[in-house]
């Protein structure tokens, strides 16, 4: 397959899966078994394209927070976003420096999809018993930060799924409120990850090895697709549970384990 077409398809896939609780990284790694392996830099940067989409989708909310810092509620919310980001950075950076790399087989991804799907069903069941709570607490902020690190270490977990359901179990039981906080935390998190990956390539004098045209195509595709998906998802979860996504994860994970028992 032509390299730019493969990059376009990977960008669309990233945009479709980044905000759905089904693991964008897991889907990208699976797809790359057929569309060709990509560098960690490629995977991280196109995720930033999807995060650009959430920046645009939540532009009114972001403007409200930026211009309303005189109000205690807005300052508190922004501070909690900052805490979640700092927790992710302080815990995740040592993991990155220790030499962590994405897996080369789909087996760990498949298991993460299955376990994550079961976790989603159980977590949503117990979260609904708490009632309809929209408040984001400091405990939620810290746990969301930790959940992002766990999702980064175990592809297939899904950053959005791990963080949203941790938030719901920790007290923010309203799906839309938990999702909004997680998506807003994802803005500095993924842009920082992309920037760090860029600096790593720069320090290794490896920027010339990247296919920048393919990266740009995938970035734009991820941003455009992601914008449409996040707008749809925020409306969908106001009246629907995450059950369908959980079942999809479990079925996909089991199929991968059955059809690719060796992981390759």
Short mmCIF file of C-alpha atoms in Angstrom, two decimals, residues 16-261:
data_model
loop_
_atom_site.label_atom_id
_atom_site.label_comp_id
_atom_site.label_asym_id
_atom_site.label_seq_id
_atom_site.Cartn_x
_atom_site.Cartn_y
_atom_site.Cartn_z
CA UNK A 16 -11.80 7.55 15.49
CA UNK A 17 -10.34 5.78 18.52
CA UNK A 18 -8.53 8.41 20.62
CA UNK A 19 -11.63 9.57 22.46
CA UNK A 20 -13.64 6.37 22.38
CA UNK A 21 -12.76 4.09 25.34
CA UNK A 22 -11.36 1.38 23.07
CA UNK A 23 -7.63 2.29 22.98
CA UNK A 24 -6.24 4.29 20.08
CA UNK A 25 -2.67 3.07 20.67
CA UNK A 26 -3.84 -0.53 20.72
CA UNK A 27 -5.73 -0.11 17.44
CA UNK A 28 -2.79 1.67 15.81
CA UNK A 29 -0.34 -1.06 16.81
CA UNK A 30 -2.72 -3.74 15.53
CA UNK A 31 -3.28 -1.87 12.25
CA UNK A 32 0.44 -1.37 11.77
CA UNK A 33 0.88 -5.14 11.50
CA UNK A 34 -0.81 -4.72 8.09
CA UNK A 35 -0.12 -1.09 7.20
CA UNK A 36 3.53 -1.08 8.22
CA UNK A 37 5.24 -0.33 11.53
CA UNK A 38 5.68 3.30 12.54
CA UNK A 39 7.99 5.03 14.97
CA UNK A 40 6.95 6.00 18.48
CA UNK A 41 7.25 9.60 17.31
CA UNK A 42 4.68 9.02 14.56
CA UNK A 43 2.25 7.38 17.01
CA UNK A 44 2.61 10.16 19.57
CA UNK A 45 2.41 13.06 17.12
CA UNK A 46 -0.77 11.85 15.43
CA UNK A 47 -2.26 11.49 18.90
CA UNK A 48 -1.47 15.18 19.29
CA UNK A 49 -3.51 15.74 16.14
CA UNK A 50 -6.48 14.18 17.87
CA UNK A 51 -5.81 16.33 20.94
CA UNK A 52 -5.88 19.41 18.68
CA UNK A 53 -9.38 18.24 17.79
CA UNK A 54 -10.47 18.21 21.43
CA UNK A 55 -8.95 21.68 21.85
CA UNK A 56 -11.19 22.92 19.05
CA UNK A 57 -14.22 20.99 20.27
CA UNK A 58 -13.88 22.45 23.79
CA UNK A 59 -12.75 25.90 22.68
CA UNK A 60 -15.70 27.63 24.38
CA UNK A 61 -15.09 25.80 27.65
CA UNK A 62 -11.37 26.58 27.46
CA UNK A 63 -12.11 30.26 26.77
CA UNK A 64 -14.55 30.31 29.68
CA UNK A 65 -11.87 28.93 32.00
CA UNK A 66 -9.13 31.23 30.67
CA UNK A 67 -11.19 34.41 30.96
CA UNK A 68 -12.92 33.43 34.19
CA UNK A 69 -9.94 32.78 36.45
CA UNK A 70 -11.26 35.49 38.75
CA UNK A 71 -13.98 33.06 39.79
CA UNK A 72 -12.97 30.52 42.48
CA UNK A 73 -14.75 27.64 40.74
CA UNK A 74 -12.80 28.18 37.51
CA UNK A 75 -9.47 28.57 39.32
CA UNK A 76 -10.16 25.37 41.22
CA UNK A 77 -11.00 23.45 38.04
CA UNK A 78 -7.90 24.69 36.20
CA UNK A 79 -5.72 23.83 39.21
CA UNK A 80 -7.09 20.28 39.19
CA UNK A 81 -6.28 19.95 35.49
CA UNK A 82 -2.76 21.10 36.36
CA UNK A 83 -2.44 18.57 39.19
CA UNK A 84 -3.59 15.69 36.97
CA UNK A 85 -1.07 16.72 34.32
CA UNK A 86 1.77 17.04 36.86
CA UNK A 87 1.03 13.60 38.31
CA UNK A 88 1.17 12.12 34.82
CA UNK A 89 4.44 13.91 34.05
CA UNK A 90 6.17 13.14 37.35
CA UNK A 91 5.27 9.45 37.26
CA UNK A 92 5.35 8.90 33.50
CA UNK A 93 8.67 10.62 32.71
CA UNK A 94 10.81 8.21 34.79
CA UNK A 95 9.06 5.32 33.00
CA UNK A 96 10.00 6.84 29.64
CA UNK A 97 13.59 7.48 30.76
CA UNK A 98 13.86 3.87 31.92
CA UNK A 99 13.59 2.82 28.26
CA UNK A 100 9.96 1.71 28.03
CA UNK A 101 8.87 0.83 24.48
CA UNK A 102 5.61 -0.23 22.84
CA UNK A 103 5.14 -4.01 22.47
CA UNK A 104 5.90 -5.69 19.14
CA UNK A 105 3.10 -8.30 19.36
CA UNK A 106 -0.65 -7.93 19.77
CA UNK A 107 -1.01 -10.41 22.65
CA UNK A 108 -0.60 -7.89 25.52
CA UNK A 109 -2.86 -5.48 23.65
CA UNK A 110 -5.54 -8.16 23.27
CA UNK A 111 -5.45 -8.97 26.98
CA UNK A 112 -5.60 -5.27 27.87
CA UNK A 113 -8.67 -4.88 25.65
CA UNK A 114 -10.45 -7.79 27.36
CA UNK A 115 -9.52 -6.83 30.92
CA UNK A 116 -10.32 -3.18 30.22
CA UNK A 117 -13.73 -4.08 28.82
CA UNK A 118 -14.63 -6.08 31.92
CA UNK A 119 -13.31 -3.25 34.09
CA UNK A 120 -15.56 -0.77 32.28
CA UNK A 121 -18.68 -2.86 32.89
CA UNK A 122 -17.90 -3.29 36.59
CA UNK A 123 -16.78 0.31 37.11
CA UNK A 124 -19.85 1.86 35.49
CA UNK A 125 -22.14 -0.43 37.49
CA UNK A 126 -20.68 0.72 40.80
CA UNK A 127 -20.30 4.36 39.74
CA UNK A 128 -24.02 4.62 38.98
CA UNK A 129 -24.79 3.69 42.58
CA UNK A 130 -23.19 6.98 43.65
CA UNK A 131 -25.88 9.05 41.95
CA UNK A 132 -25.40 11.89 39.46
CA UNK A 133 -22.31 13.75 40.74
CA UNK A 134 -20.60 16.29 38.46
CA UNK A 135 -17.98 17.65 40.90
CA UNK A 136 -14.30 16.94 40.21
CA UNK A 137 -12.40 16.50 43.48
CA UNK A 138 -8.65 16.64 44.15
CA UNK A 139 -8.72 12.88 44.62
CA UNK A 140 -10.21 12.51 41.14
CA UNK A 141 -7.52 14.77 39.68
CA UNK A 142 -4.67 12.72 41.18
CA UNK A 143 -6.19 9.39 40.14
CA UNK A 144 -6.83 10.60 36.59
CA UNK A 145 -3.15 11.51 36.34
CA UNK A 146 -2.11 8.04 37.52
CA UNK A 147 -4.61 6.36 35.20
CA UNK A 148 -3.04 8.11 32.22
CA UNK A 149 0.35 6.64 33.13
CA UNK A 150 -1.08 3.13 33.45
CA UNK A 151 -2.74 3.47 30.05
CA UNK A 152 0.55 4.62 28.53
CA UNK A 153 2.44 1.64 29.92
CA UNK A 154 -0.14 -0.93 28.82
CA UNK A 155 -1.32 -0.27 25.23
CA UNK A 156 -4.86 -1.52 24.77
CA UNK A 157 -5.92 -0.10 28.14
CA UNK A 158 -7.15 3.21 26.64
CA UNK A 159 -6.20 6.51 28.24
CA UNK A 160 -9.75 7.82 28.04
CA UNK A 161 -11.29 4.61 29.42
CA UNK A 162 -8.83 4.28 32.31
CA UNK A 163 -9.12 7.93 33.32
CA UNK A 164 -12.88 8.33 32.82
CA UNK A 165 -13.79 5.26 34.82
CA UNK A 166 -11.31 6.04 37.58
CA UNK A 167 -12.91 9.48 37.81
CA UNK A 168 -16.40 7.96 37.92
CA UNK A 169 -15.45 5.51 40.67
CA UNK A 170 -13.60 8.19 42.64
CA UNK A 171 -16.63 10.47 42.81
CA UNK A 172 -17.39 12.17 39.46
CA UNK A 173 -20.11 9.71 38.53
CA UNK A 174 -21.72 11.83 35.78
CA UNK A 175 -20.29 10.45 32.53
CA UNK A 176 -20.17 13.76 30.65
CA UNK A 177 -18.42 15.58 33.52
CA UNK A 178 -15.82 12.84 33.93
CA UNK A 179 -15.20 12.71 30.18
CA UNK A 180 -14.85 16.49 29.87
CA UNK A 181 -12.25 16.64 32.65
CA UNK A 182 -10.28 13.72 31.18
CA UNK A 183 -10.31 15.24 27.69
CA UNK A 184 -9.16 18.63 28.99
CA UNK A 185 -6.35 16.98 30.97
CA UNK A 186 -5.37 15.19 27.77
CA UNK A 187 -4.62 18.49 26.02
CA UNK A 188 -1.43 19.38 27.96
CA UNK A 189 -0.57 15.69 28.45
CA UNK A 190 -0.44 14.71 24.78
CA UNK A 191 1.05 17.96 23.55
CA UNK A 192 3.82 17.56 26.15
CA UNK A 193 4.37 13.93 25.07
CA UNK A 194 4.67 15.02 21.45
CA UNK A 195 7.11 17.77 22.37
CA UNK A 196 9.22 15.36 24.41
CA UNK A 197 9.30 12.85 21.54
CA UNK A 198 10.42 15.63 19.20
CA UNK A 199 13.26 16.61 21.59
CA UNK A 200 14.34 12.96 21.82
CA UNK A 201 14.67 12.76 18.04
CA UNK A 202 16.46 16.11 17.97
CA UNK A 203 19.00 14.99 20.59
CA UNK A 204 19.59 11.72 18.70
CA UNK A 205 20.01 13.64 15.42
CA UNK A 206 17.25 11.45 13.99
CA UNK A 207 14.81 14.01 12.64
CA UNK A 208 15.96 13.33 9.11
CA UNK A 209 14.79 9.74 9.43
CA UNK A 210 11.14 10.68 9.80
CA UNK A 211 8.77 10.85 6.84
CA UNK A 212 7.41 14.30 7.65
CA UNK A 213 4.88 14.25 4.83
CA UNK A 214 3.35 11.05 6.17
CA UNK A 215 3.35 12.48 9.70
CA UNK A 216 1.59 15.65 8.47
CA UNK A 217 -1.05 13.69 6.53
CA UNK A 218 -1.79 11.48 9.53
CA UNK A 219 -1.84 14.49 11.89
CA UNK A 220 -4.43 16.36 9.81
CA UNK A 221 -6.55 13.23 9.34
CA UNK A 222 -6.50 12.52 13.07
CA UNK A 223 -7.46 16.12 13.90
CA UNK A 224 -10.39 16.22 11.46
CA UNK A 225 -11.75 12.81 12.40
CA UNK A 226 -11.18 13.34 16.11
CA UNK A 227 -13.15 16.60 16.09
CA UNK A 228 -16.22 14.85 14.67
CA UNK A 229 -15.90 11.92 17.07
CA UNK A 230 -15.54 13.96 20.26
CA UNK A 231 -18.54 16.13 19.36
CA UNK A 232 -20.61 12.98 18.78
CA UNK A 233 -19.37 11.20 21.90
CA UNK A 234 -20.14 14.07 24.29
CA UNK A 235 -23.73 14.04 23.08
CA UNK A 236 -24.00 10.25 23.09
CA UNK A 237 -22.86 9.68 26.68
CA UNK A 238 -25.39 12.11 28.09
CA UNK A 239 -28.09 9.52 27.46
CA UNK A 240 -26.22 6.24 26.94
CA UNK A 241 -23.94 3.97 28.93
CA UNK A 242 -20.49 2.77 27.82
CA UNK A 243 -21.69 -0.86 27.61
CA UNK A 244 -21.40 -1.10 23.82
CA UNK A 245 -17.77 0.00 23.89
CA UNK A 246 -16.96 -2.49 26.64
CA UNK A 247 -18.49 -5.37 24.68
CA UNK A 248 -16.60 -4.30 21.54
CA UNK A 249 -13.32 -4.36 23.48
CA UNK A 250 -13.96 -7.82 24.89
CA UNK A 251 -14.99 -9.28 21.52
CA UNK A 252 -12.03 -7.73 19.67
CA UNK A 253 -9.57 -8.87 22.32
CA UNK A 254 -10.87 -12.45 22.28
CA UNK A 255 -10.80 -12.55 18.47
CA UNK A 256 -7.18 -11.39 18.44
CA UNK A 257 -6.23 -14.04 20.99
CA UNK A 258 -8.02 -16.72 18.95
CA UNK A 259 -6.84 -15.69 15.49
CA UNK A 260 -3.32 -14.57 16.42
CA UNK A 261 -2.33 -16.89 19.31
#
